[in-house]
PDB file of C-alpha atoms in Angstrom:
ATOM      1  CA  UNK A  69       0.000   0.000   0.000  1.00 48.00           C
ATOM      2  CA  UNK A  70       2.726   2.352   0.629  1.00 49.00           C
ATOM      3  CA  UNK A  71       4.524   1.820  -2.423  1.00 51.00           C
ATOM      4  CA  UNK A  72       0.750   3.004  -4.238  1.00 61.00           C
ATOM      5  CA  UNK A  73       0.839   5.574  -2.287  1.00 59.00           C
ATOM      6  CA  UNK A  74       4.235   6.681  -3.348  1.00 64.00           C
ATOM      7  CA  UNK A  75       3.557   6.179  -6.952  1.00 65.00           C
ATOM      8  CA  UNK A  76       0.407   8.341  -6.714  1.00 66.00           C
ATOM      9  CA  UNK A  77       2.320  11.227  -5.221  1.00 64.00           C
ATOM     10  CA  UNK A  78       4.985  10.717  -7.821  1.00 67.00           C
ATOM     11  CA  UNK A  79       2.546  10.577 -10.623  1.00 66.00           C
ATOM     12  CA  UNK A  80       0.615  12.927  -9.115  1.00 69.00           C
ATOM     13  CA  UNK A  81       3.452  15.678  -9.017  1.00 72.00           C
ATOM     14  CA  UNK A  82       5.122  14.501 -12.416  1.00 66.00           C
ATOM     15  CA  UNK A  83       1.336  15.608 -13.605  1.00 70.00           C
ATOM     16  CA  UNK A  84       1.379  19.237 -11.891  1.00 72.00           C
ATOM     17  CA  UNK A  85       4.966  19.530 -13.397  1.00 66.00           C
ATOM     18  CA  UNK A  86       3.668  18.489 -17.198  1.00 66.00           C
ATOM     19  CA  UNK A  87       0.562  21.042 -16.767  1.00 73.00           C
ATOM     20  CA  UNK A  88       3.152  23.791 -15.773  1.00 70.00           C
ATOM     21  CA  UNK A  89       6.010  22.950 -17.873  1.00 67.00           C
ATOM     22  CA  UNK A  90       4.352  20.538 -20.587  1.00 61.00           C
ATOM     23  CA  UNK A  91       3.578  22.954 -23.360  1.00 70.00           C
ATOM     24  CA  UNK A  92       7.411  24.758 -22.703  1.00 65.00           C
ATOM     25  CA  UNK A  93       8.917  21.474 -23.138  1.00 56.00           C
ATOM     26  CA  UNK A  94       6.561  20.643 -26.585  1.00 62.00           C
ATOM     27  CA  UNK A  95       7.674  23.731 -28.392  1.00 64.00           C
ATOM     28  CA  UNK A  96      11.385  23.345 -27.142  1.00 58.00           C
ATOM     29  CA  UNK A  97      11.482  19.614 -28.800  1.00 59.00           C
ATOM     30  CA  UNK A  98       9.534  21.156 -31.886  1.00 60.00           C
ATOM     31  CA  UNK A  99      12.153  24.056 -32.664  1.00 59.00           C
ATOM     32  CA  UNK A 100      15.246  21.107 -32.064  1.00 55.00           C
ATOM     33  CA  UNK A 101      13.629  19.199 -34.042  1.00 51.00           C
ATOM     34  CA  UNK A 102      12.895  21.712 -36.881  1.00 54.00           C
ATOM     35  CA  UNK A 103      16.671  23.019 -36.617  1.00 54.00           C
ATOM     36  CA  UNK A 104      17.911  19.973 -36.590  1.00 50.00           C
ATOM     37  CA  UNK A 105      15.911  19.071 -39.803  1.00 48.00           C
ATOM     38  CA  UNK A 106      17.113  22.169 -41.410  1.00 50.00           C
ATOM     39  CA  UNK A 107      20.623  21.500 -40.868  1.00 51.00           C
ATOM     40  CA  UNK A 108      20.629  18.276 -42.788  1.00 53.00           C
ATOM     41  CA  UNK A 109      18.531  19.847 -45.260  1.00 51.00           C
ATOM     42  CA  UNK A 110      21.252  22.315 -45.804  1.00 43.00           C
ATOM     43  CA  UNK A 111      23.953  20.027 -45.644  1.00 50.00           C
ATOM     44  CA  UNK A 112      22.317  17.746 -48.473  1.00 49.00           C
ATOM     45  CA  UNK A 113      21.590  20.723 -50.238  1.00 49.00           C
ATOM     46  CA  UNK A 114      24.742  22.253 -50.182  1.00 56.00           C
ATOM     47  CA  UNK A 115      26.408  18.276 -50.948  1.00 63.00           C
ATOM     48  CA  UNK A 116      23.808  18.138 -53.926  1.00 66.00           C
ATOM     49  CA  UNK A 117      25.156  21.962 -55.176  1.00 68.00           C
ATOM     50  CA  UNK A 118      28.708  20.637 -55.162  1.00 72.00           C
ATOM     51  CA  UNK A 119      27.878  17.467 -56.929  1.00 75.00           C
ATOM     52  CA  UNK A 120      26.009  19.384 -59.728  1.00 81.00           C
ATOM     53  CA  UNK A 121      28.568  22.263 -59.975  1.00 82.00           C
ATOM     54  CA  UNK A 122      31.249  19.768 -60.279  1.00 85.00           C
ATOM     55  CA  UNK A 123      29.899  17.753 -62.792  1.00 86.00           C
ATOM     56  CA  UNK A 124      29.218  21.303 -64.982  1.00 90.00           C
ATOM     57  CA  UNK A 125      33.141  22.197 -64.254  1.00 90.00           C
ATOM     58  CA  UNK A 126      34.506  18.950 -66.313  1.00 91.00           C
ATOM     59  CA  UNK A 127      32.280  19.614 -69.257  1.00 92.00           C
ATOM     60  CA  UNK A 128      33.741  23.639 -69.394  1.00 92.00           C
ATOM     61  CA  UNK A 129      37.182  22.039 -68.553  1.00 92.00           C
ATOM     62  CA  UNK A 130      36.278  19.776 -71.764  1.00 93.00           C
ATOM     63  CA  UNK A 131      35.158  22.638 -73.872  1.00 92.00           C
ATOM     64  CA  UNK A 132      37.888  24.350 -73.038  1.00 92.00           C
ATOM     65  CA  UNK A 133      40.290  21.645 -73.957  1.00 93.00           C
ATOM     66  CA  UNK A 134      38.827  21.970 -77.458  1.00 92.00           C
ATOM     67  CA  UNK A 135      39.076  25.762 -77.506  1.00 93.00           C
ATOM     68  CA  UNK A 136      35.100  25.670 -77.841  1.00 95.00           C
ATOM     69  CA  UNK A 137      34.809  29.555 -75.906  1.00 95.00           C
ATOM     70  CA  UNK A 138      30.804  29.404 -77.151  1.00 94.00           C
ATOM     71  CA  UNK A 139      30.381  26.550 -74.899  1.00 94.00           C
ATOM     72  CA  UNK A 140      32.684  27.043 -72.158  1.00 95.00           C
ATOM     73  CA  UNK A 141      31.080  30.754 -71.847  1.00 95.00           C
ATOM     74  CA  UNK A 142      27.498  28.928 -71.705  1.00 94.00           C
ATOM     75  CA  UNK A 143      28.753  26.810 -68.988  1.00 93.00           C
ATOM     76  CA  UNK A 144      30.200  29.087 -66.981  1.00 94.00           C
ATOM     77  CA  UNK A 145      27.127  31.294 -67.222  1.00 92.00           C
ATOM     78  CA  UNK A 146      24.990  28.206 -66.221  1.00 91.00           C
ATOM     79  CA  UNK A 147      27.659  27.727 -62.624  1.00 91.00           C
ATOM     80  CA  UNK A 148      27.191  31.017 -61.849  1.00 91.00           C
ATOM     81  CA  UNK A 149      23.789  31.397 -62.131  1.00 90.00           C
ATOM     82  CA  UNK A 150      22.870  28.181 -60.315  1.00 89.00           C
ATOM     83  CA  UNK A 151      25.633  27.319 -58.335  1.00 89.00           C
ATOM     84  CA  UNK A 152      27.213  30.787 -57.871  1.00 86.00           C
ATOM     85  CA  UNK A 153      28.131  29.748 -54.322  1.00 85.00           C
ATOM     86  CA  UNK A 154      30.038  27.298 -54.988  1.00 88.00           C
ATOM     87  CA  UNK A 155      34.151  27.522 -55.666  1.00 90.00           C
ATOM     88  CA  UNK A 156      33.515  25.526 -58.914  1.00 91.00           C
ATOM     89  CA  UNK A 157      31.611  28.805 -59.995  1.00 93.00           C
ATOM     90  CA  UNK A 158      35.037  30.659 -59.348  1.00 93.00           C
ATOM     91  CA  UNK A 159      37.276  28.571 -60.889  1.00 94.00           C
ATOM     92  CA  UNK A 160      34.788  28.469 -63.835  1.00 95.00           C
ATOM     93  CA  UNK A 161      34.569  32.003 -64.022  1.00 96.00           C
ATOM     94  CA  UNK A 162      38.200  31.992 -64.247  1.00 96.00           C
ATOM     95  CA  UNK A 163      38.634  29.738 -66.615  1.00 95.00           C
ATOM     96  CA  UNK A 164      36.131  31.190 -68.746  1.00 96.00           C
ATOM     97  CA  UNK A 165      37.552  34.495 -68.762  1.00 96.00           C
ATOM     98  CA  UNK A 166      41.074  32.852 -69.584  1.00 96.00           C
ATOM     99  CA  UNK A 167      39.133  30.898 -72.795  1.00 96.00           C
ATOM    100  CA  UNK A 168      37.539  34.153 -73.976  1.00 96.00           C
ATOM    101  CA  UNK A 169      40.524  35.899 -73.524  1.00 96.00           C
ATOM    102  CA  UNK A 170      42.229  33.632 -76.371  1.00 95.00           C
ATOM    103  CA  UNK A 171      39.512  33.702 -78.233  1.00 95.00           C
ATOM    104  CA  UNK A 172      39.831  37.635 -78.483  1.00 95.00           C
ATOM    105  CA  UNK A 173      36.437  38.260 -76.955  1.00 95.00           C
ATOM    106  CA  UNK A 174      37.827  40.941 -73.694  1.00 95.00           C
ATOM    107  CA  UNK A 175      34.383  41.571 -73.197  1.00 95.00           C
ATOM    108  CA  UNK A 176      33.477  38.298 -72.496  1.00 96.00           C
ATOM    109  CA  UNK A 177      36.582  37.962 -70.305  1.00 96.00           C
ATOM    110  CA  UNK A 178      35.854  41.198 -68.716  1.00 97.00           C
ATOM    111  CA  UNK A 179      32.776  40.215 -67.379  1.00 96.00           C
ATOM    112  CA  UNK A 180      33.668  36.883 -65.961  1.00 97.00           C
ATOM    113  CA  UNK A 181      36.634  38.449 -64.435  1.00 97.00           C
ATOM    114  CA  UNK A 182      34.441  41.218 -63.199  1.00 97.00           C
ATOM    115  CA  UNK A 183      32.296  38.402 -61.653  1.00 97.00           C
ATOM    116  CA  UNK A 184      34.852  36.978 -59.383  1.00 97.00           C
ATOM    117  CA  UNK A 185      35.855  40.223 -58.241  1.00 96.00           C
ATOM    118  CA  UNK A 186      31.831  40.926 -57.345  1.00 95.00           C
ATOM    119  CA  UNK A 187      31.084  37.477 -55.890  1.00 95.00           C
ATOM    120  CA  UNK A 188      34.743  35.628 -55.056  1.00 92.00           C
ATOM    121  CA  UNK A 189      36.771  34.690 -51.889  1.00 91.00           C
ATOM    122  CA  UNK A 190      39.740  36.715 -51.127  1.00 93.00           C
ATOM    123  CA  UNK A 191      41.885  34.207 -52.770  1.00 94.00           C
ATOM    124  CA  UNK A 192      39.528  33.730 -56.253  1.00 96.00           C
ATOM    125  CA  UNK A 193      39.225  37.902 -56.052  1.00 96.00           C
ATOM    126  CA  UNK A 194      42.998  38.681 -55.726  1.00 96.00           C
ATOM    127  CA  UNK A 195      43.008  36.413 -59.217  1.00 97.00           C
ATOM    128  CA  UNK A 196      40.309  37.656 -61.042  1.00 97.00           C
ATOM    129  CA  UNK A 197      41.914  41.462 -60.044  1.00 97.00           C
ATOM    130  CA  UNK A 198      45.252  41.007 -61.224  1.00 97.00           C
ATOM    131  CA  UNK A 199      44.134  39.487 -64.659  1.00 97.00           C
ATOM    132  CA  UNK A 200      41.290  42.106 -65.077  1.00 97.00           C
ATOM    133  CA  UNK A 201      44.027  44.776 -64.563  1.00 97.00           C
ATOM    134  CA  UNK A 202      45.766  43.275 -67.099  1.00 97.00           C
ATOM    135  CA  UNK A 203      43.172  43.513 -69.619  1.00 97.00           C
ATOM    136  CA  UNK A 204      42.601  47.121 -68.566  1.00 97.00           C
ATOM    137  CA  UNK A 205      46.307  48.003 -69.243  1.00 97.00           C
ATOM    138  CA  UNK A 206      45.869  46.545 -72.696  1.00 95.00           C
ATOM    139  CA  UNK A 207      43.088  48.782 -73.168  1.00 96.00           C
ATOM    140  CA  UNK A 208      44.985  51.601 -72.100  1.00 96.00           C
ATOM    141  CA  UNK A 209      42.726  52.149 -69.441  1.00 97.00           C
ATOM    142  CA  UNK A 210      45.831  52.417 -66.678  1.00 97.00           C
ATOM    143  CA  UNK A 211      43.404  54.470 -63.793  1.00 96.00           C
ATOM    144  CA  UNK A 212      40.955  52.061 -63.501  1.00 97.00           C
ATOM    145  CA  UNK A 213      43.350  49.249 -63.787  1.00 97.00           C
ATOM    146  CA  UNK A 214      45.603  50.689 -60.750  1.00 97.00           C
ATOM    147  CA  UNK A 215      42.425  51.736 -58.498  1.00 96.00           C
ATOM    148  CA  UNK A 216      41.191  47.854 -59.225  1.00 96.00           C
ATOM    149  CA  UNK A 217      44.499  46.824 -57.582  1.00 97.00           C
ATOM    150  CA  UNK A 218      44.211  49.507 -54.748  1.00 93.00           C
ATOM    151  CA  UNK A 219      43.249  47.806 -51.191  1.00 86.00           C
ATOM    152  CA  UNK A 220      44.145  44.830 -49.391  1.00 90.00           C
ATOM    153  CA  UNK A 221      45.375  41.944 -51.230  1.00 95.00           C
ATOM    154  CA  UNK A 222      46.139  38.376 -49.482  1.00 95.00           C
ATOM    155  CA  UNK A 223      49.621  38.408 -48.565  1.00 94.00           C
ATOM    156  CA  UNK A 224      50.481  35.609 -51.268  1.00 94.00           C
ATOM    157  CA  UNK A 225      49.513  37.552 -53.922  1.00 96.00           C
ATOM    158  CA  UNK A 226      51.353  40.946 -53.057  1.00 96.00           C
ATOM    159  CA  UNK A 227      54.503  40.016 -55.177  1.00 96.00           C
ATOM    160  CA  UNK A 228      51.968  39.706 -58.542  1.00 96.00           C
ATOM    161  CA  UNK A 229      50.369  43.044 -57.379  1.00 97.00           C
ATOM    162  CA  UNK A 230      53.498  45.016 -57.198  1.00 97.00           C
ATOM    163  CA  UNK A 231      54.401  43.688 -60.300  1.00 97.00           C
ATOM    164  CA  UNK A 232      51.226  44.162 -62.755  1.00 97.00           C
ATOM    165  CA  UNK A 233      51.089  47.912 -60.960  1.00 97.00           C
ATOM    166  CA  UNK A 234      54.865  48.178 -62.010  1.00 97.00           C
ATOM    167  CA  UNK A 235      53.741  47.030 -65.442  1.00 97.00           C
ATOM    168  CA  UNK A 236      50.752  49.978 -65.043  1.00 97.00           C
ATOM    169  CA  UNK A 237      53.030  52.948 -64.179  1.00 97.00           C
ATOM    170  CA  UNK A 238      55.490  51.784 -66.823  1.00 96.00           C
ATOM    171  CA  UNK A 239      52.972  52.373 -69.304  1.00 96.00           C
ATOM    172  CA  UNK A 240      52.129  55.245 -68.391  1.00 96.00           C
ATOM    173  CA  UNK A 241      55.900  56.473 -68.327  1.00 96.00           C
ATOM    174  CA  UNK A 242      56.323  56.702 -64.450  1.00 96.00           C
ATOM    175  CA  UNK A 243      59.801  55.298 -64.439  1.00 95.00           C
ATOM    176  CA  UNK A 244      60.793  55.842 -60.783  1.00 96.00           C
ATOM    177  CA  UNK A 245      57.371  54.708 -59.734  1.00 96.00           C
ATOM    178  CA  UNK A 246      57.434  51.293 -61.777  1.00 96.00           C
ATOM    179  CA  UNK A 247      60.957  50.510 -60.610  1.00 96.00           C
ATOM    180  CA  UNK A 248      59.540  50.901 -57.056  1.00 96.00           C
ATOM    181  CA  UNK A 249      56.942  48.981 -57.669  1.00 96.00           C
ATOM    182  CA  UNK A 250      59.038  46.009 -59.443  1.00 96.00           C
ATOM    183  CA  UNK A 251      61.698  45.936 -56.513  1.00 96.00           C
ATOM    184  CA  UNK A 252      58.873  45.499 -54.288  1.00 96.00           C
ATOM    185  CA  UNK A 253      57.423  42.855 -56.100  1.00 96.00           C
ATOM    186  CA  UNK A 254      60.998  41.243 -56.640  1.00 95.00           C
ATOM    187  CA  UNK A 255      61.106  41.389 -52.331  1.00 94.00           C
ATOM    188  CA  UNK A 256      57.115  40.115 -51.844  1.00 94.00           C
ATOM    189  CA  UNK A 257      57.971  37.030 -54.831  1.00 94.00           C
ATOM    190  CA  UNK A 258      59.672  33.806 -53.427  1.00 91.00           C
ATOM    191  CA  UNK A 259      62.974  33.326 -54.776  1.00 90.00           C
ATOM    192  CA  UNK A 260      61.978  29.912 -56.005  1.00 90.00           C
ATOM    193  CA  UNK A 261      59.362  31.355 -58.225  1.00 91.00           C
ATOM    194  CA  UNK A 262      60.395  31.755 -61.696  1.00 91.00           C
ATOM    195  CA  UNK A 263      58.125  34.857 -61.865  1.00 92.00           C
ATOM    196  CA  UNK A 264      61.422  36.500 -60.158  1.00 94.00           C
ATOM    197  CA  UNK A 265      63.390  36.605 -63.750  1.00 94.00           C
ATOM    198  CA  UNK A 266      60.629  38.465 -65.569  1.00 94.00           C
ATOM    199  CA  UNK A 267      60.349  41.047 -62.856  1.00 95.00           C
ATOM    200  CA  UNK A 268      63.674  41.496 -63.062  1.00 94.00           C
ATOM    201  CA  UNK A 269      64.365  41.940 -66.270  1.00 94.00           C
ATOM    202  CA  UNK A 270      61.512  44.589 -66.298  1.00 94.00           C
ATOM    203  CA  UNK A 271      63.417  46.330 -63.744  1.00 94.00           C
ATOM    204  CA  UNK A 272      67.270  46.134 -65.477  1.00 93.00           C
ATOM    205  CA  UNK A 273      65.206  47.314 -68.311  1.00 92.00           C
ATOM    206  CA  UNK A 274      64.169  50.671 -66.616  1.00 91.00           C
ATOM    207  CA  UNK A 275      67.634  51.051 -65.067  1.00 83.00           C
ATOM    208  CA  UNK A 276      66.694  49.446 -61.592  1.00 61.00           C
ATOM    209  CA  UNK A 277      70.059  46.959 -61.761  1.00 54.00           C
ATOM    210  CA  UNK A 278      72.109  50.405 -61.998  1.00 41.00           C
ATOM    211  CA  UNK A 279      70.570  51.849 -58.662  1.00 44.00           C
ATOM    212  CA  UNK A 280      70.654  48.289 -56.854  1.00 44.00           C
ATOM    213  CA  UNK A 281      75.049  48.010 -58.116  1.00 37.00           C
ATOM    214  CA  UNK A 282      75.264  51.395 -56.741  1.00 35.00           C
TER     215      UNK A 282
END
């Protein structure tokens, strides 16, 4: 009898708890639940993303191979618009700017580059910058191309920065301001990088080996 007792006060104060706490406890599981759901959702989505951006990579990789730029431009167009979160969208971008580039269509390569710099990581942007400077300093367009290349930079990439700026103000004439910018980059560039023997032989070329015997 005492044990009834005992589970009747038991069951009788897990009840009073329930009524007070019941409906706390309901929503509580309900929004775990829910989150929890929508975590795996995102991480299938996001698994599902990469699977289907990675797929469209190898066929622009292909077209690309076979200098097809109509294609690899239609591919890259499709990863960007679907899958524009995804790093294959970068690299595609990229390499669809590289494939219009050779096919003589800038503004094709413009605008993928342009992309990247809009929508990239640091790493992806400090890229599509550099190359899109490039383009602009064929054009002649030497402002734009040094105020795209003005700001922070990862610190890998500040030895190709120095240098396509020092390509920049050589263009436009400013000697002692390229050769500044060309020793820097010679400094910020690994010595193992065989970027190191162009740089310099843009620098001997505007006299910067006669200032560095001196």
């Amino acid at each position: 009898m005492a044990y009834d007792l005992e589970e009747q006060e038991q069951l009788a104060s897990l009840k009073a708890w329930w009524n007070q706490y019941g409906n706390l406890v309901t929503w509580l599981l309900i929004i775990a639940l829910a989150a929890y759901a929508g975590w795996t959702g995102w991480n299938y989505y996001q698994r599902t993303q990469a699977a289907q951006a990675g797929q469209l990579y190898e066929e622009l990789q292909k077209a690309a191979a076979s200098k097809d730029n109509a294609k690899v431009q239609r591919a890259a167009s499709d990863m960007t618009g679907k899958f524009g979160r995804t790093a294959y969208a970068q690299m595609g971008a990229l390499a669809a700017a590289r494939s219009a580039f050779d096919a003589n269509d800038l503004k094709a390569a413009k605008a993928q580059l342009q992309w990247v710099v809009e929508h990239g990581s640091d790493e992806y942007q400090a890229i599509a910058k550099i190359r899109l400077a490039g383009i602009l300093l064929d054009e002649k367009a030497f402002d734009e191309a040094l105020k795209l290349l003005s700001g922070n930079f990862p610190d890998a990439f500040a030895g190709a920065v120095a240098d396509r700026k020092g390509d920049i103000l050589a263009a436009q004439n400013k000697i002692e301001d390229a050769r500044t910018a060309y020793k820097l980059a010679l400094d910020k560039t690994d010595q193992k990088n065989p970027e190191r023997q162009l740089i310099q032989l843009k620098l001997d070329a505007l006299g910067g080996a006669a200032d560095k015997a001196a």
